[in-house]
Amino acid sequence: KEEFYETIRYFNKQLKLHRVTVILNTLVNAEDLINGNYDEVILATGIKPRTPKIDGIDHPKVLSYIDVLKLKKQVGKRVAVIGAGGIGFDVSEYLAHEGESTSLNIDAWLKEWGIDKTLEARSGIEGVEAEIPESPREIFMFKRSKGKFGGNLGKTTGWIHRATLKNKKVQFINQVQYTKIDDEGLHYVQNREHKILAVDNVIICAGQIPFKELLEPLEAQGIKVHVVGGADVAAELDAKRAIYQASRLVAEI
């Protein structure tokens, strides 16, 4: 851990010593980099959502988590979320509240978790009823595997995310196979039984894959290319790992 932070401190110091040109709002293609006569290229282009192979995945009901969180596309009142990893939980929590987040309002947050800030209640919680805002949507979270939802979330915070969704009455449905998405909704199989869930939208949160479309054309031109972060390994994105990887690479170059 100390070696990691020492690397970060060293990297920050080097940035101050060298002139770094920053170009924003620019879509870079392979030709730009090839014509730029760069000695080496580092691809830190991150990830893109993985699209599962489900019949009807292009149906108008279907949205990606990028559509929901970044592009703010409209989402209906009855929603199926495919994927129960960190992204699936983030999207479900986002859709389960409206207005100001209670995490930005301490009094609202205390009410939601049943905490008496005056400490008149024993331990600040005894006998205090949680006041949980009703979810503006009916949410169904799906995953193909068995076991509890959110089992791979952080050990110290995973229970919070699970409790939040349970309080919002999110329904958890596991051990399923998706068959298709159409006007009727999401078709799936569970325990050999074919089922149809009528929903307004299906949100795809089925993980991510590396986004490194520039790699092959650059390598084909003999350019030395390094790939770091999510563009290198998309599974279980780890910011600390990505920063360490990039910092060590720049120090070596």
Short mmCIF file of C-alpha atoms in Angstrom, two decimals:
data_model
loop_
_atom_site.label_atom_id
_atom_site.label_comp_id
_atom_site.label_asym_id
_atom_site.label_seq_id
_atom_site.Cartn_x
_atom_site.Cartn_y
_atom_site.Cartn_z
CA LYS A 1 0.00 0.00 0.00
CA GLU A 2 2.77 2.43 0.92
CA GLU A 3 4.58 1.61 -2.34
CA PHE A 4 1.42 2.52 -4.25
CA TYR A 5 1.08 5.92 -2.57
CA GLU A 6 4.79 6.59 -3.00
CA THR A 7 4.36 5.94 -6.73
CA ILE A 8 1.47 8.42 -6.90
CA ARG A 9 3.52 11.08 -5.11
CA TYR A 10 6.42 10.50 -7.49
CA PHE A 11 4.12 10.70 -10.53
CA ASN A 12 2.54 13.96 -9.36
CA LYS A 13 5.97 15.46 -8.82
CA GLN A 14 7.04 14.49 -12.35
CA LEU A 15 3.97 16.19 -13.85
CA LYS A 16 4.98 19.43 -12.20
CA LEU A 17 8.48 19.15 -13.62
CA HIS A 18 7.42 18.47 -17.21
CA ARG A 19 5.20 20.37 -19.60
CA VAL A 20 2.04 18.40 -20.33
CA THR A 21 -0.24 19.46 -23.20
CA VAL A 22 -3.93 18.73 -22.58
CA ILE A 23 -6.35 18.62 -25.52
CA LEU A 24 -10.04 18.38 -24.61
CA ASN A 25 -13.28 17.70 -26.52
CA THR A 26 -11.43 15.89 -29.28
CA LEU A 27 -12.22 12.48 -30.77
CA VAL A 28 -8.90 10.88 -31.67
CA ASN A 29 -8.66 8.32 -34.46
CA ALA A 30 -5.82 6.05 -35.49
CA GLU A 31 -4.77 8.31 -38.36
CA ASP A 32 -4.26 11.24 -35.96
CA LEU A 33 -1.89 9.18 -33.85
CA ILE A 34 -0.08 7.64 -36.81
CA ASN A 35 0.55 11.06 -38.35
CA GLY A 36 1.59 12.52 -35.01
CA ASN A 37 4.95 10.73 -35.09
CA TYR A 38 4.68 9.69 -31.45
CA ASP A 39 7.34 7.40 -30.05
CA GLU A 40 4.83 5.57 -27.87
CA VAL A 41 1.07 5.65 -27.30
CA ILE A 42 -0.76 4.84 -24.08
CA LEU A 43 -4.39 3.78 -24.42
CA ALA A 44 -6.36 4.57 -21.26
CA THR A 45 -9.70 4.58 -23.08
CA GLY A 46 -11.61 2.63 -20.46
CA ILE A 47 -14.52 0.30 -21.14
CA LYS A 48 -17.79 0.01 -22.99
CA PRO A 49 -20.94 -1.79 -21.81
CA ARG A 50 -21.18 -5.47 -22.68
CA THR A 51 -24.23 -6.29 -24.79
CA PRO A 52 -25.61 -9.77 -23.99
CA LYS A 53 -26.89 -11.95 -26.80
CA ILE A 54 -30.65 -11.80 -26.20
CA ASP A 55 -33.24 -11.90 -28.93
CA GLY A 56 -34.72 -8.39 -29.12
CA ILE A 57 -31.75 -6.64 -27.48
CA ASP A 58 -32.32 -3.76 -29.94
CA HIS A 59 -35.95 -3.31 -28.89
CA PRO A 60 -36.94 0.31 -28.03
CA LYS A 61 -37.63 -0.80 -24.44
CA VAL A 62 -33.94 -1.63 -23.96
CA LEU A 63 -31.51 0.92 -22.48
CA SER A 64 -27.88 0.61 -21.38
CA TYR A 65 -26.64 1.97 -18.08
CA ILE A 66 -24.89 4.68 -20.11
CA ASP A 67 -28.29 5.73 -21.49
CA VAL A 68 -29.66 6.00 -17.96
CA LEU A 69 -26.80 7.49 -15.96
CA LYS A 70 -25.03 9.67 -18.54
CA LEU A 71 -27.55 10.43 -21.27
CA LYS A 72 -30.47 10.73 -18.79
CA LYS A 73 -32.93 8.96 -21.09
CA GLN A 74 -36.47 8.65 -19.80
CA VAL A 75 -37.21 5.47 -17.85
CA GLY A 76 -40.70 4.11 -17.23
CA LYS A 77 -42.40 3.17 -13.97
CA ARG A 78 -41.86 -0.59 -14.22
CA VAL A 79 -38.27 -1.63 -14.89
CA ALA A 80 -36.20 -4.79 -15.26
CA VAL A 81 -32.47 -4.51 -14.53
CA ILE A 82 -30.34 -7.25 -16.10
CA GLY A 83 -27.18 -7.69 -14.08
CA ALA A 84 -26.58 -7.65 -10.33
CA GLY A 85 -23.02 -6.40 -10.08
CA GLY A 86 -21.92 -2.99 -8.89
CA ILE A 87 -23.36 -1.25 -11.93
CA GLY A 88 -26.70 -3.02 -11.54
CA PHE A 89 -26.92 -1.88 -7.93
CA ASP A 90 -25.93 1.70 -8.80
CA VAL A 91 -28.56 1.92 -11.53
CA SER A 92 -31.25 0.37 -9.33
CA GLU A 93 -30.50 2.79 -6.48
CA TYR A 94 -30.56 5.70 -8.93
CA LEU A 95 -33.94 4.63 -10.31
CA ALA A 96 -35.39 3.94 -6.85
CA HIS A 97 -35.27 7.56 -5.70
CA GLU A 98 -36.31 10.91 -7.09
CA GLY A 99 -35.39 14.45 -6.21
CA GLU A 100 -32.45 15.24 -3.96
CA SER A 101 -30.44 12.25 -2.82
CA THR A 102 -30.66 11.66 0.93
CA SER A 103 -26.87 11.34 0.93
CA LEU A 104 -26.82 15.10 0.29
CA ASN A 105 -29.30 15.91 3.06
CA ILE A 106 -28.20 14.73 6.50
CA ASP A 107 -31.61 15.10 8.14
CA ALA A 108 -33.33 13.14 5.37
CA TRP A 109 -30.62 10.48 5.54
CA LEU A 110 -31.03 10.08 9.31
CA LYS A 111 -34.80 9.68 8.92
CA GLU A 112 -34.33 7.10 6.19
CA TRP A 113 -32.10 4.98 8.42
CA GLY A 114 -34.06 5.53 11.63
CA ILE A 115 -31.44 7.53 13.56
CA ASP A 116 -32.24 10.13 16.22
CA LYS A 117 -29.58 12.83 16.02
CA THR A 118 -30.73 14.34 19.34
CA LEU A 119 -29.72 11.05 21.00
CA GLU A 120 -32.88 11.11 23.11
CA ALA A 121 -33.50 7.55 21.93
CA ARG A 122 -31.22 4.94 23.46
CA SER A 123 -28.09 4.60 21.28
CA GLY A 124 -29.81 7.04 18.93
CA ILE A 125 -31.84 4.24 17.32
CA GLU A 126 -34.00 2.39 19.86
CA GLY A 127 -37.67 2.74 19.01
CA VAL A 128 -36.99 5.06 16.07
CA GLU A 129 -38.96 4.11 12.98
CA ALA A 130 -37.19 4.56 9.65
CA GLU A 131 -39.01 6.87 7.24
CA ILE A 132 -38.19 5.41 3.85
CA PRO A 133 -39.32 7.42 0.80
CA GLU A 134 -41.35 5.29 -1.59
CA SER A 135 -39.63 4.31 -4.82
CA PRO A 136 -41.03 6.10 -7.87
CA ARG A 137 -40.65 2.84 -9.82
CA GLU A 138 -41.27 -0.87 -9.48
CA ILE A 139 -37.87 -2.45 -10.04
CA PHE A 140 -36.93 -6.07 -10.75
CA MET A 141 -33.26 -7.05 -10.62
CA PHE A 142 -32.17 -10.18 -12.51
CA LYS A 143 -29.07 -12.35 -12.57
CA ARG A 144 -28.26 -15.70 -14.16
CA SER A 145 -26.34 -17.21 -11.26
CA LYS A 146 -27.59 -18.43 -7.90
CA GLY A 147 -26.62 -17.06 -4.51
CA LYS A 148 -27.30 -13.76 -2.80
CA PHE A 149 -27.42 -10.50 -4.69
CA GLY A 150 -24.48 -8.18 -4.21
CA GLY A 151 -22.23 -10.96 -2.94
CA ASN A 152 -19.23 -9.46 -4.74
CA LEU A 153 -19.76 -5.90 -3.52
CA GLY A 154 -17.39 -4.33 -0.99
CA LYS A 155 -17.37 -6.15 2.35
CA THR A 156 -17.90 -2.97 4.36
CA THR A 157 -20.48 -1.32 2.11
CA GLY A 158 -22.24 -4.15 0.26
CA TRP A 159 -24.81 -4.65 3.02
CA ILE A 160 -25.78 -0.97 2.74
CA HIS A 161 -26.57 -1.29 -0.96
CA ARG A 162 -28.56 -4.49 -0.39
CA ALA A 163 -30.51 -2.96 2.48
CA THR A 164 -31.26 0.18 0.46
CA LEU A 165 -32.77 -1.81 -2.39
CA LYS A 166 -34.74 -4.07 -0.04
CA ASN A 167 -36.16 -0.99 1.67
CA LYS A 168 -37.22 0.27 -1.75
CA LYS A 169 -38.97 -3.07 -2.37
CA VAL A 170 -36.76 -4.02 -5.30
CA GLN A 171 -37.50 -7.63 -6.26
CA PHE A 172 -34.51 -9.96 -6.73
CA ILE A 173 -34.83 -12.77 -9.28
CA ASN A 174 -31.90 -15.17 -9.80
CA GLN A 175 -31.04 -18.35 -11.71
CA VAL A 176 -32.68 -17.23 -14.93
CA GLN A 177 -32.07 -17.58 -18.63
CA TYR A 178 -33.15 -14.69 -20.83
CA THR A 179 -34.99 -15.70 -23.99
CA LYS A 180 -36.17 -12.48 -25.61
CA ILE A 181 -37.37 -8.91 -25.19
CA ASP A 182 -40.41 -7.68 -27.10
CA ASP A 183 -43.53 -5.53 -26.74
CA GLU A 184 -44.80 -7.84 -23.99
CA GLY A 185 -41.69 -7.31 -21.91
CA LEU A 186 -38.84 -9.53 -20.72
CA HIS A 187 -39.15 -13.25 -21.46
CA TYR A 188 -37.08 -15.59 -19.29
CA VAL A 189 -36.88 -19.12 -17.93
CA GLN A 190 -36.63 -19.91 -14.22
CA ASN A 191 -36.79 -23.43 -12.82
CA ARG A 192 -37.74 -24.67 -16.30
CA GLU A 193 -40.78 -22.41 -16.26
CA HIS A 194 -41.19 -19.86 -19.04
CA LYS A 195 -42.20 -16.45 -17.72
CA ILE A 196 -42.94 -12.99 -19.08
CA LEU A 197 -42.43 -9.85 -17.03
CA ALA A 198 -44.33 -6.86 -18.38
CA VAL A 199 -42.06 -3.81 -18.07
CA ASP A 200 -41.70 -0.37 -19.59
CA ASN A 201 -37.92 -0.68 -19.90
CA VAL A 202 -35.13 -3.24 -19.65
CA ILE A 203 -31.84 -1.76 -18.40
CA ILE A 204 -28.72 -3.70 -19.41
CA CYS A 205 -26.08 -3.75 -16.66
CA ALA A 206 -24.36 -6.95 -17.76
CA GLY A 207 -20.79 -5.88 -17.17
CA GLN A 208 -18.29 -4.26 -19.51
CA ILE A 209 -15.56 -5.07 -22.01
CA PRO A 210 -12.29 -3.23 -22.77
CA PHE A 211 -12.61 -0.32 -25.19
CA LYS A 212 -9.42 -0.38 -27.26
CA GLU A 213 -10.46 0.01 -30.88
CA LEU A 214 -7.27 1.96 -31.64
CA LEU A 215 -4.95 -0.87 -30.61
CA GLU A 216 -4.95 -3.02 -33.75
CA PRO A 217 -4.58 -0.24 -36.36
CA LEU A 218 -1.76 1.35 -34.38
CA GLU A 219 0.12 -1.91 -33.88
CA ALA A 220 -0.35 -2.68 -37.60
CA GLN A 221 1.65 0.49 -38.32
CA GLY A 222 4.44 -0.61 -35.99
CA ILE A 223 3.63 1.92 -33.27
CA LYS A 224 4.53 0.91 -29.74
CA VAL A 225 1.25 0.85 -27.80
CA HIS A 226 0.58 0.33 -24.08
CA VAL A 227 -2.88 -0.42 -22.71
CA VAL A 228 -3.79 0.43 -19.12
CA GLY A 229 -6.81 0.52 -16.82
CA GLY A 230 -10.21 -0.66 -17.96
CA ALA A 231 -9.00 -0.79 -21.56
CA ASP A 232 -6.63 -3.52 -20.40
CA VAL A 233 -8.81 -5.40 -17.88
CA ALA A 234 -12.51 -4.50 -17.73
CA ALA A 235 -13.64 -7.13 -15.24
CA GLU A 236 -14.11 -5.89 -11.65
CA LEU A 237 -12.89 -2.36 -12.40
CA ASP A 238 -10.36 -1.27 -9.80
CA ALA A 239 -9.32 2.39 -9.77
CA LYS A 240 -6.34 1.70 -7.52
CA ARG A 241 -5.05 -0.98 -9.87
CA ALA A 242 -5.51 1.26 -12.92
CA ILE A 243 -3.71 4.23 -11.32
CA TYR A 244 -0.85 2.02 -10.13
CA GLN A 245 -0.50 0.42 -13.57
CA ALA A 246 -0.46 3.78 -15.39
CA SER A 247 1.89 5.41 -12.89
CA ARG A 248 4.44 2.63 -13.11
CA LEU A 249 4.29 2.66 -16.90
CA VAL A 250 4.85 6.43 -17.15
CA ALA A 251 7.71 6.24 -14.65
CA GLU A 252 9.37 3.54 -16.74
CA ILE A 253 8.90 5.40 -20.02
#
